[in-house]
Coordinates of N, CA and C in Angstrom, one line a residue:
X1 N 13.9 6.7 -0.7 CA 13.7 5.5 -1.3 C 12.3 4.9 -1.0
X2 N 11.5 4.4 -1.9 CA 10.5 3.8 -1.5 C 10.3 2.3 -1.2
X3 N 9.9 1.7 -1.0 CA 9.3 0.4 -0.4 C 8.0 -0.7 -0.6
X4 N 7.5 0.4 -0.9 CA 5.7 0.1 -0.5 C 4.7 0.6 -1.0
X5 N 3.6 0.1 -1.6 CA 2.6 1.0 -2.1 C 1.2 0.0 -1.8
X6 N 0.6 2.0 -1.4 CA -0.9 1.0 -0.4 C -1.7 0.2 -1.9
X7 N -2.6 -1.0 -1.5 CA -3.1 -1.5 -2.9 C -4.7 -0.5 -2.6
X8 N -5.3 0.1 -3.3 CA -6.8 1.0 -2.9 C -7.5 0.4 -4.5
X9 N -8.5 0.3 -4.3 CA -9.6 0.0 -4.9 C -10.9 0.2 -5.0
X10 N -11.6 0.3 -5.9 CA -13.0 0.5 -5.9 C -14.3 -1.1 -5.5
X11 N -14.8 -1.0 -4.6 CA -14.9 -2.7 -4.1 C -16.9 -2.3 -3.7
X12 N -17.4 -3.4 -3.9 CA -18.7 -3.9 -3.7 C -19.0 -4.8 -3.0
X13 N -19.7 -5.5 -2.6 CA -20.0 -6.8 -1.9 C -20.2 -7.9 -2.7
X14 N -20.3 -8.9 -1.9 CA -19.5 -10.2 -2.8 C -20.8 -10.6 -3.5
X15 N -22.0 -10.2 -3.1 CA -23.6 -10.6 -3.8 C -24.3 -9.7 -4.6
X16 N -23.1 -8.0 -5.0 CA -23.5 -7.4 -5.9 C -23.8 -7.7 -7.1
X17 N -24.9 -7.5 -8.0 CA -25.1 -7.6 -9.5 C -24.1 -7.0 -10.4
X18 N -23.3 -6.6 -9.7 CA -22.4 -6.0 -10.8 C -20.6 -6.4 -10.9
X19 N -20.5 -7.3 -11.8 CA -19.0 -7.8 -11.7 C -17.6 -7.0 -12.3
X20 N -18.0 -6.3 -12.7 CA -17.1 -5.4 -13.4 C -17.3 -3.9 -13.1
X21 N -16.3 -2.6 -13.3 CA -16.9 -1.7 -13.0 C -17.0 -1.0 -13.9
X22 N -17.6 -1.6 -15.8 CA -18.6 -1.6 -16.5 C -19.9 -1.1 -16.1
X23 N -20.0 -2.2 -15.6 CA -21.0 -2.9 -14.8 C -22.1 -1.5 -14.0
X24 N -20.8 -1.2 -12.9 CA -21.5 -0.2 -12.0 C -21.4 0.9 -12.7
X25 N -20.9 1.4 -13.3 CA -21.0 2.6 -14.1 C -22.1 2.8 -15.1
X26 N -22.7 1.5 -15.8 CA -23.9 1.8 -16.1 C -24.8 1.5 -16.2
X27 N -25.1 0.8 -14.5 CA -26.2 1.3 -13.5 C -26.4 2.7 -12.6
X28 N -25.2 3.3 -12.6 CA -25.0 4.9 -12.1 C -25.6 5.8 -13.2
X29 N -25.2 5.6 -14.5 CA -25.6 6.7 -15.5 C -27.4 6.5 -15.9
X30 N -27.4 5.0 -15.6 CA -29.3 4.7 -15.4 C -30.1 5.2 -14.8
X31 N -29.1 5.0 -13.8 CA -29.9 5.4 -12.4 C -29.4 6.3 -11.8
X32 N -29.8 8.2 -12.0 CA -28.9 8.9 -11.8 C -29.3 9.3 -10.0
X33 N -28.4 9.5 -9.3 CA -28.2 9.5 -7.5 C -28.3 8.6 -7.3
X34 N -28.8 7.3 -7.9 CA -29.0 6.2 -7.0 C -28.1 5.4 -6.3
X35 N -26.8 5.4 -7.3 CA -25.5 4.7 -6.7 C -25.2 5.4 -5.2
X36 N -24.9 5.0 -4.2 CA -24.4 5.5 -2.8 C -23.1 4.6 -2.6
X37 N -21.8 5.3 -3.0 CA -20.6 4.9 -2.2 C -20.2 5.7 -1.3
X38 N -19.5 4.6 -0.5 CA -18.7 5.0 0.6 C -17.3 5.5 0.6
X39 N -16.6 6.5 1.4 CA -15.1 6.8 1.4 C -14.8 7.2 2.8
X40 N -13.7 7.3 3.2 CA -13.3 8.0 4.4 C -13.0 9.2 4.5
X41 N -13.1 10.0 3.7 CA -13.8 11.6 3.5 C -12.7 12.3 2.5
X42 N -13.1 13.2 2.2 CA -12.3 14.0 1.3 C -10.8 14.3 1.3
X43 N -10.4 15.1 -0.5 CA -9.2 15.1 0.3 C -8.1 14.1 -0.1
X44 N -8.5 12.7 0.0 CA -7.6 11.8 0.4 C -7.7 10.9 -1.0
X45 N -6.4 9.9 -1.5 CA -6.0 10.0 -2.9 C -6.9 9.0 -3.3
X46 N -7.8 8.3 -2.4 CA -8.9 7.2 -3.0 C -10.4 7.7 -3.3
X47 N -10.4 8.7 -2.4 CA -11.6 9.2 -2.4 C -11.4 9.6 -4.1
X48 N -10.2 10.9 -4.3 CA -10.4 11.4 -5.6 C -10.2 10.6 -6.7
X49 N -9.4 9.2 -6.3 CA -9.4 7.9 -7.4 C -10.8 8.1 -7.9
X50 N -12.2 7.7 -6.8 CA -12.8 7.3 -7.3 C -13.8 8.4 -8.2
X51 N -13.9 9.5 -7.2 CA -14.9 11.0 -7.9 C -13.9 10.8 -9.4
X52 N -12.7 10.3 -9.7 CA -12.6 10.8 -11.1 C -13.1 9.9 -11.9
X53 N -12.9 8.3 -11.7 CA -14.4 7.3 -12.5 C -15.2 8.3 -12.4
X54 N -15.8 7.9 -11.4 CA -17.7 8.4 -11.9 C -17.9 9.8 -12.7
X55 N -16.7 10.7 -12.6 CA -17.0 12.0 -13.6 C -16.5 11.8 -15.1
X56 N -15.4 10.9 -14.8 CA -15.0 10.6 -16.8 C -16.0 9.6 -17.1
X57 N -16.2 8.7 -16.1 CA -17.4 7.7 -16.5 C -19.4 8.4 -16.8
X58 N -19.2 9.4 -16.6 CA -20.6 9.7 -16.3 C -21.6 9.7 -15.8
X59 N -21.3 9.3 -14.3 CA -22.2 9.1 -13.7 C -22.6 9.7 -12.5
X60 N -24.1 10.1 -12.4 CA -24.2 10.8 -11.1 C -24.6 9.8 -9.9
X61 N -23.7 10.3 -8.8 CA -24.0 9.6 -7.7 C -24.0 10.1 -6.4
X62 N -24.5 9.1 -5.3 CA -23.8 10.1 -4.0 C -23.6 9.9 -3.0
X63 N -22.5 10.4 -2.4 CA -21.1 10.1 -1.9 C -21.6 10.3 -0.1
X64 N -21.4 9.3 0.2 CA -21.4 9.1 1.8 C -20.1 9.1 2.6
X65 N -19.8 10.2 3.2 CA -18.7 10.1 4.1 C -18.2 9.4 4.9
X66 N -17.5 8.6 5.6 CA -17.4 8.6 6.8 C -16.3 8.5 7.4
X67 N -16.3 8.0 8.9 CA -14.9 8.9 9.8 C -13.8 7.6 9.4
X68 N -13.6 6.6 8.8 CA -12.6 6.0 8.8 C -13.1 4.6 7.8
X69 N -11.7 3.4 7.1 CA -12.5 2.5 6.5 C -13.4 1.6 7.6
X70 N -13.2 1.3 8.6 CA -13.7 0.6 9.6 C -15.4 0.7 9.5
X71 N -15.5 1.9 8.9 CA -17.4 1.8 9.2 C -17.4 1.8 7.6
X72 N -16.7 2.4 6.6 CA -16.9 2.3 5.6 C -17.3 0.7 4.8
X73 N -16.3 0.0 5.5 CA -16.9 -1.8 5.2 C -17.9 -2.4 5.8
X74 N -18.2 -1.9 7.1 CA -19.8 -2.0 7.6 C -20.8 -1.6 6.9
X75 N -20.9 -0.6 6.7 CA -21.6 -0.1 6.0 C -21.9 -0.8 4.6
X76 N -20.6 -1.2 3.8 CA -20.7 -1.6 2.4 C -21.3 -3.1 3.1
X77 N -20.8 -3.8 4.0 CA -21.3 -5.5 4.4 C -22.8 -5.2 4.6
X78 N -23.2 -4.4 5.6 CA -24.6 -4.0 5.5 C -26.3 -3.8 4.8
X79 N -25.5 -3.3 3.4 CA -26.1 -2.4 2.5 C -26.7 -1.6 2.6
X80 N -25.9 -0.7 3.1 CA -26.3 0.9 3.5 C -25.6 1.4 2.2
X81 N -25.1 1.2 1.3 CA -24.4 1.7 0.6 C -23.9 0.3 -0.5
X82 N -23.9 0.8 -1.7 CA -24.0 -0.2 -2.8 C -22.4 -0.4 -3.0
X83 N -21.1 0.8 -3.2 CA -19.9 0.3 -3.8 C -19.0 1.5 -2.5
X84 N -18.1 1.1 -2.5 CA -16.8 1.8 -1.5 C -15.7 1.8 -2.7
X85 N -15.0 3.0 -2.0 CA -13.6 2.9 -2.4 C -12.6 2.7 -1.0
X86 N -12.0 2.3 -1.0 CA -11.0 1.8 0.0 C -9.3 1.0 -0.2
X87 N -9.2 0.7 1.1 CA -7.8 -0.2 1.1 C -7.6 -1.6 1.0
X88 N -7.0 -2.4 0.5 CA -7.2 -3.8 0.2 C -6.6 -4.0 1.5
X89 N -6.1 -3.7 2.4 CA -5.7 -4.7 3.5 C -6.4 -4.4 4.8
X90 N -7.4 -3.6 4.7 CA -8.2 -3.8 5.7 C -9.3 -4.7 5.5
X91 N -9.5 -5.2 4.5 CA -11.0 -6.1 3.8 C -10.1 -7.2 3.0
X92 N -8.8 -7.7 3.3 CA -8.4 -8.4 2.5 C -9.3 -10.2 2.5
X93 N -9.4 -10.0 4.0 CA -10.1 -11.3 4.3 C -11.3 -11.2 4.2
X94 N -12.0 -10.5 3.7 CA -13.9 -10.4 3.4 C -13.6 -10.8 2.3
X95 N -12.3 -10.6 1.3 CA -12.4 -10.2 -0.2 C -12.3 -11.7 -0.4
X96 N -10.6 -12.8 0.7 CA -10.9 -14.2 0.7 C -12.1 -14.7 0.6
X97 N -13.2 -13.8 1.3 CA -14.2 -15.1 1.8 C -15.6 -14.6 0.9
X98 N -15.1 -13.8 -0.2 CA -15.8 -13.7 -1.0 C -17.0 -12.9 -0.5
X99 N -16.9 -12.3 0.7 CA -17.6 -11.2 1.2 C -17.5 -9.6 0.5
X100 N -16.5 -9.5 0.1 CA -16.1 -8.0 -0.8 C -15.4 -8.3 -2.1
X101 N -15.9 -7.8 -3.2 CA -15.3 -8.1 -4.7 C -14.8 -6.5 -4.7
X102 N -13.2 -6.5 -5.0 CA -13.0 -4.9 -5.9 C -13.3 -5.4 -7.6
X103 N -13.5 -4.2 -8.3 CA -13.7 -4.2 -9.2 C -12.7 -3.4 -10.1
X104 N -11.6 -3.0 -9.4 CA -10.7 -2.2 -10.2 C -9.7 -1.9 -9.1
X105 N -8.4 -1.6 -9.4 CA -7.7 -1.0 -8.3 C -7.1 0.1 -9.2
X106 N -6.4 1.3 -8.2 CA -6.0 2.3 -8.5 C -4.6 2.5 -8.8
X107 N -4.0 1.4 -9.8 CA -2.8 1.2 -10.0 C -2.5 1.4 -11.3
X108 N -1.3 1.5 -11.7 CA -1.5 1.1 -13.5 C -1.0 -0.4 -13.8
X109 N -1.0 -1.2 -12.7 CA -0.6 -2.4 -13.0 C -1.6 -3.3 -12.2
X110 N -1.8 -4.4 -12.4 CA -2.7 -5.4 -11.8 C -1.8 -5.6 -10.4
X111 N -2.4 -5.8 -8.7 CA -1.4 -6.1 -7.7 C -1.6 -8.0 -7.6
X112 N -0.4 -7.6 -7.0 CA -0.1 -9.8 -7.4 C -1.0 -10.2 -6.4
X113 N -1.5 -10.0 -5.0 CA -2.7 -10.3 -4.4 C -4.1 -10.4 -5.1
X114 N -4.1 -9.6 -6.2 CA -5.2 -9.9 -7.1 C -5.1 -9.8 -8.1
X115 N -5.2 -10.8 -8.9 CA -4.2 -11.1 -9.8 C -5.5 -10.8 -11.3
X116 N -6.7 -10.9 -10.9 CA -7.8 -10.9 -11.7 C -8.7 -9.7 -11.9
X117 N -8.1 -8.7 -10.7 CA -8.9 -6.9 -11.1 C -8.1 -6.7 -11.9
X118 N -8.6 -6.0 -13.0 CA -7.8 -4.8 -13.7 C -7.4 -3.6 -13.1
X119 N -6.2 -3.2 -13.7 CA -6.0 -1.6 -13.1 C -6.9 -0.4 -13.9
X120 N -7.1 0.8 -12.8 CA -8.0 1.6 -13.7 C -7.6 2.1 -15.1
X121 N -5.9 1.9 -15.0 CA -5.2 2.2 -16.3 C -5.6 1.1 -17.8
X122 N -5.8 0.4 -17.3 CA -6.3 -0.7 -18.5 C -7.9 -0.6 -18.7
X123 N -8.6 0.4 -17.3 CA -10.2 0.2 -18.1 C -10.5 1.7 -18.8
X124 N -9.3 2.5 -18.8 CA -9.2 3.8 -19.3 C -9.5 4.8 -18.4
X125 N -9.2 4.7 -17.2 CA -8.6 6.1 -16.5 C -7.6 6.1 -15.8
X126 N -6.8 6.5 -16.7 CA -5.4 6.7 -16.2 C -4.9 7.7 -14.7
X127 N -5.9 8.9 -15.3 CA -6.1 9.8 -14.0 C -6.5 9.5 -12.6
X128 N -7.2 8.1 -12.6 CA -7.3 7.5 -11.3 C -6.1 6.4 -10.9
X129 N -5.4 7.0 -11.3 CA -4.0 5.6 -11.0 C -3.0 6.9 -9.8
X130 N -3.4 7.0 -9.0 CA -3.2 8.3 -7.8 C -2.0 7.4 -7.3
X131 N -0.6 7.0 -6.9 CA 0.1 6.4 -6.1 C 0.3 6.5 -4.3
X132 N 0.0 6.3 -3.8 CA 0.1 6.4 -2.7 C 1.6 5.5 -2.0
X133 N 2.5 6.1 -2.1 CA 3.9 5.5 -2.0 C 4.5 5.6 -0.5
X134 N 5.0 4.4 0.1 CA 5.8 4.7 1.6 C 7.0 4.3 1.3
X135 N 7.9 5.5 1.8 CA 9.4 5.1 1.7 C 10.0 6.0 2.9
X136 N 11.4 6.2 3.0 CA 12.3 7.3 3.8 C 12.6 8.2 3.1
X137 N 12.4 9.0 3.8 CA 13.4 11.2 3.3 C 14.4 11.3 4.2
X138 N 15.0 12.3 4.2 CA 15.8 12.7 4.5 C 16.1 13.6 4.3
X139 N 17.0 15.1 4.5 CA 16.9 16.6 5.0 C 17.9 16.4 3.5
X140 N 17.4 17.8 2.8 CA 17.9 17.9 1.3 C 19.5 18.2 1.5
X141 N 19.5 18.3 2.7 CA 21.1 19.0 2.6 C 22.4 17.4 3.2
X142 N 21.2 16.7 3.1 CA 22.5 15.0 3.5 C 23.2 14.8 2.8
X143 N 24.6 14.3 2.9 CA 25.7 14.7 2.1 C 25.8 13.1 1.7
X144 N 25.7 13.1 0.0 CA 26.0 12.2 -0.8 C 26.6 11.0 0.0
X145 N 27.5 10.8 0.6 CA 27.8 9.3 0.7 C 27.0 8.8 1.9
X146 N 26.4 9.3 2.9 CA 25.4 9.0 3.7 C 24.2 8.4 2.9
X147 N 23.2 9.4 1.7 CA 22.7 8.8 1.0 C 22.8 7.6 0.5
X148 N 23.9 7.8 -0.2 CA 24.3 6.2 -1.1 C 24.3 4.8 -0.1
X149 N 25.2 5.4 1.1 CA 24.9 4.3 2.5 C 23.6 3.7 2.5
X150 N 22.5 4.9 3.1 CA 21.2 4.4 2.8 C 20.8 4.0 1.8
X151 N 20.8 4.2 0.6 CA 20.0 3.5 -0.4 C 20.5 1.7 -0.3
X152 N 22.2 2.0 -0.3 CA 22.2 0.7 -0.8 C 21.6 -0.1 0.8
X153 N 21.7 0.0 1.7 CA 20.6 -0.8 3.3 C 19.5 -1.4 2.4
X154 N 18.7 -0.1 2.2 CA 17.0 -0.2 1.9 C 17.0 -1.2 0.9
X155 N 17.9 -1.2 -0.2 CA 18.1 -2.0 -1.1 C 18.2 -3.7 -0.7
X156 N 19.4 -3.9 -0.1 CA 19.7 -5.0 0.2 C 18.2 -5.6 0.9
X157 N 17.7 -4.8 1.8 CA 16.6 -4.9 2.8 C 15.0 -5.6 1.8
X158 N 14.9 -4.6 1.1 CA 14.3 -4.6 0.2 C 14.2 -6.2 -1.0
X159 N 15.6 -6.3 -1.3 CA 15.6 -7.5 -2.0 C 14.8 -9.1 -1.4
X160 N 15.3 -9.2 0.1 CA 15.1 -9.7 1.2 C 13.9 -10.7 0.9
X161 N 13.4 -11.8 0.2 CA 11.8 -12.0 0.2 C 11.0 -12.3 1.6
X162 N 11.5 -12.6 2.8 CA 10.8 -12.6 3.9 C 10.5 -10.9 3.8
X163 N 11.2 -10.0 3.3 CA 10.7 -8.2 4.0 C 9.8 -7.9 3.0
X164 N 9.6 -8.8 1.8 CA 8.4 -8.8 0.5 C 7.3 -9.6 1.2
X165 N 7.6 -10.5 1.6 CA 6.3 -11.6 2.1 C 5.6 -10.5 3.3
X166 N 6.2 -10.2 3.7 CA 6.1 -9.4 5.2 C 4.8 -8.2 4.8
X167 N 5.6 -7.4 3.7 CA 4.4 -6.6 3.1 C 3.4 -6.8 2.5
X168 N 3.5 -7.9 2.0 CA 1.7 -8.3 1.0 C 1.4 -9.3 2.3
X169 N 2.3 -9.5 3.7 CA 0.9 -10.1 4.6 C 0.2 -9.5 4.9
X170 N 0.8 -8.2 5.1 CA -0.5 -6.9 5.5 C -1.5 -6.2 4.4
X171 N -1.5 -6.9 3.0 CA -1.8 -6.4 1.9 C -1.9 -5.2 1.3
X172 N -0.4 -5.1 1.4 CA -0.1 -4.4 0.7 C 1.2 -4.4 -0.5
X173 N 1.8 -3.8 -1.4 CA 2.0 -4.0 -2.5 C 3.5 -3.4 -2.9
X174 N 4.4 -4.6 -2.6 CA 6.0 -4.4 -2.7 C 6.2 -3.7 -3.6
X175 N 7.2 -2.5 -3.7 CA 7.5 -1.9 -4.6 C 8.7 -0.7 -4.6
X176 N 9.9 -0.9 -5.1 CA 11.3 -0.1 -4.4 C 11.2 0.4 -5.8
X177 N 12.4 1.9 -5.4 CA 12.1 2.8 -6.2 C 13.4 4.1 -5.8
X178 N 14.2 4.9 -6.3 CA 14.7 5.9 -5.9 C 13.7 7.2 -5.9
X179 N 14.6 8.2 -5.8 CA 14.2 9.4 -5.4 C 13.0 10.0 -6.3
X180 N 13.6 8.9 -7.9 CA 12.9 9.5 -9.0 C 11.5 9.0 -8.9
X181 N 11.0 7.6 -8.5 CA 10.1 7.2 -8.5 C 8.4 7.9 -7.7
X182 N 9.6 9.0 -6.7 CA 8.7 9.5 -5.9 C 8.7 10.5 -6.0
X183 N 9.4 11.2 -6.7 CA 9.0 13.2 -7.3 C 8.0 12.5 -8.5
X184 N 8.6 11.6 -8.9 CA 7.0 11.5 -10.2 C 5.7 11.1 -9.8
X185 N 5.6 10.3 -8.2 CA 4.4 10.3 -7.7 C 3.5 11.4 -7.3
X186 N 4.3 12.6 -6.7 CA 4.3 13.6 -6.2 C 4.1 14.7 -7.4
X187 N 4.3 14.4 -8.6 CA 3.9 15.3 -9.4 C 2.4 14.6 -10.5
X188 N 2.7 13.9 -10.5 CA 1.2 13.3 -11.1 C 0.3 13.0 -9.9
X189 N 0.2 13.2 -8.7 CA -1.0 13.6 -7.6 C -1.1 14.8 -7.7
X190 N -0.1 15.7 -7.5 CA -0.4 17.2 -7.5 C -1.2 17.7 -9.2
X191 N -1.0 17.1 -10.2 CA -1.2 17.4 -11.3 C -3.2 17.0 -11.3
X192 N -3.5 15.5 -11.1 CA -5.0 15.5 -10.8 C -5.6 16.0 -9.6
X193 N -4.8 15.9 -8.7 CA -5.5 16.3 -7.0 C -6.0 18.2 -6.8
X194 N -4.8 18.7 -7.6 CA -4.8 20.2 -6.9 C -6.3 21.3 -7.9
X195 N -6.9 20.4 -8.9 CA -7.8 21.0 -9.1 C -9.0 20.4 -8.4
X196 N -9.0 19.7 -8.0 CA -10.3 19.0 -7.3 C -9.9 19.6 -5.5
X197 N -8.6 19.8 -5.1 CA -8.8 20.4 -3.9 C -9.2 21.5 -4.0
X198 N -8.6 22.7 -5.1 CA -9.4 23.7 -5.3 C -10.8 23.9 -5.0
X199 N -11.8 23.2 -6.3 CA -13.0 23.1 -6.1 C -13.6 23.0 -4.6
X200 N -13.3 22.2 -4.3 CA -13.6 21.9 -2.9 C -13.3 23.3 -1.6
X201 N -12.6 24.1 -2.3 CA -12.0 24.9 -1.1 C -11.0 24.0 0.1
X202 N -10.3 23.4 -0.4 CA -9.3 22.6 0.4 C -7.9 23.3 0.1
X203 N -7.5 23.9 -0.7 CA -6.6 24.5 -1.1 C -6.2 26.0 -1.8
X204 N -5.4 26.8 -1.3 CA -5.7 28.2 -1.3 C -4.1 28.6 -2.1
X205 N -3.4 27.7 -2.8 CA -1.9 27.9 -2.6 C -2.5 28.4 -4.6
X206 N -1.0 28.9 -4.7 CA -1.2 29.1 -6.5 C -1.0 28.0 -7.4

C-alpha cells in the first residue's frame, strides 16, 4: 500500500530571470552549455526527470553533480549554478521566503503545497512525471487475509487528517494507493529509466 509521494521539481532562485520553465529552456537552446544545473548524481528518478526536459526540450547544458541536496541548494543560493532539480521538502522554506522558485514539478498533477507550478505533464513531458512512491511490502507469499488486515490499518491510518497534515509538514505529498498504484509506478520508471541507465552503463540486465 502506498502512502506518500516525494514532491521533486525543477527549481531556480527566487531573483532568476526566468519564471517559467519556458523560460529556461529557451535561454538553454540560446545559450548552448551555458545553463549549469545541479542534481545529487545519477541514476536517481529527478536527476532523469530533469535530463529528459532539457533533451525533449532541446537544450544543451551542463550538469554539475553533487554528493547530496544539501550542497545542491547552496550551490543553487550561491550562484554557482543557475537551475537544480531537487526535493520540495528540503527547500520548502527558501521556496516560503521566496529564496527558491520551482518552475515545474515532476508529477502529473499540480501538489497542493504549490498550488501555482504546473506539472511537467501539463507543459508536455509526460516522460518526466517519474513517481517516486513510499508505501509497505510484504513477502509475495502472505496469505490473503493478513493482507486485507493490513490494507484496511493503512487505510483507516491513512484517512486520519492529522497522518495527512503530518506529511505535507515535511513537504511532502499525501497520496494512498493499492498494490495497483505501485506495479504501475514501477513500470512507467522502468519503461523511461532503463534506457538512460543503459546509456550510462549503470545497467547490464536485458
Amino acid at each position: 500500500v502506498n502512502l506518500m509521494e516525494f514532491r521533486f521539481g525543477m527549481m531556480v532562485s527566487g531573483d532568476s530571470p526566468w519564471a517559467t520553465l519556458d523560460d529556461l529552456l529557451v535561454y538553454a537552446r540560446k545559450n548552448p552549455g551555458k545553463l549549469r544545473w545541479g542534481h545529487p548524481g545519477r541514476a536517481v528518478s529527478i536527476y532523469m526527470s530533469a535530463l529528459l526536459i532539457f533533451r525533449k526540450g532541446g537544450a544543451v547544458t551542463s550538469e554539475v553533480p553533487y554528493k547530496g541536496s544539501p550542497q545542491v541548494l547552496a550551490s543553487l543560493l550561491g550562484g554557482h549554478i543557475e537551475a537544480a532539480t531537487g526535493v520540495y521538502g528540503t527547500v520548502k522554506e527558501q521556496v516560503r521566503a521566496g529564496k527558491i522558485r520551482y518552475l515545474t514539478v515532476y508529477s502529473d498533477k499540480r501538489y497542493s503545497d504549490l498550488p501555482d507550478v504546473p506539472s511537467v505533464v501539463e507543459l508536455g513531458f509526460p516522460e518526466a512525471a517519474i513517481p517516486s512512491l513510499i508505501g509497505f511490502y510484504v513477502h509475495k507469499d502472505t496469505p490473503a487475509a493478513v493482507k486485507q488486515t493490513l490494507m484496511n490499518v493503512f487505510k483507516r491510518t491513512y484517512e486520519d487528517p492529522e497522518f495527512k497534515k503530518g506529511i505535507e509538514r515535511i513537504g511532502e505529498e499525501p497520496k494512498y494507493g493499492g498494490p495497483e498504484i505501485m506495479r504501475e509506478a514501477i513500470r512507467k520508471s522502468e519503461e523511461v529509466s532503463l534506457p538512460l541507465l543503459k546509456e550510462f552503463g549503470l545497467y547490464t540486465g536485458k
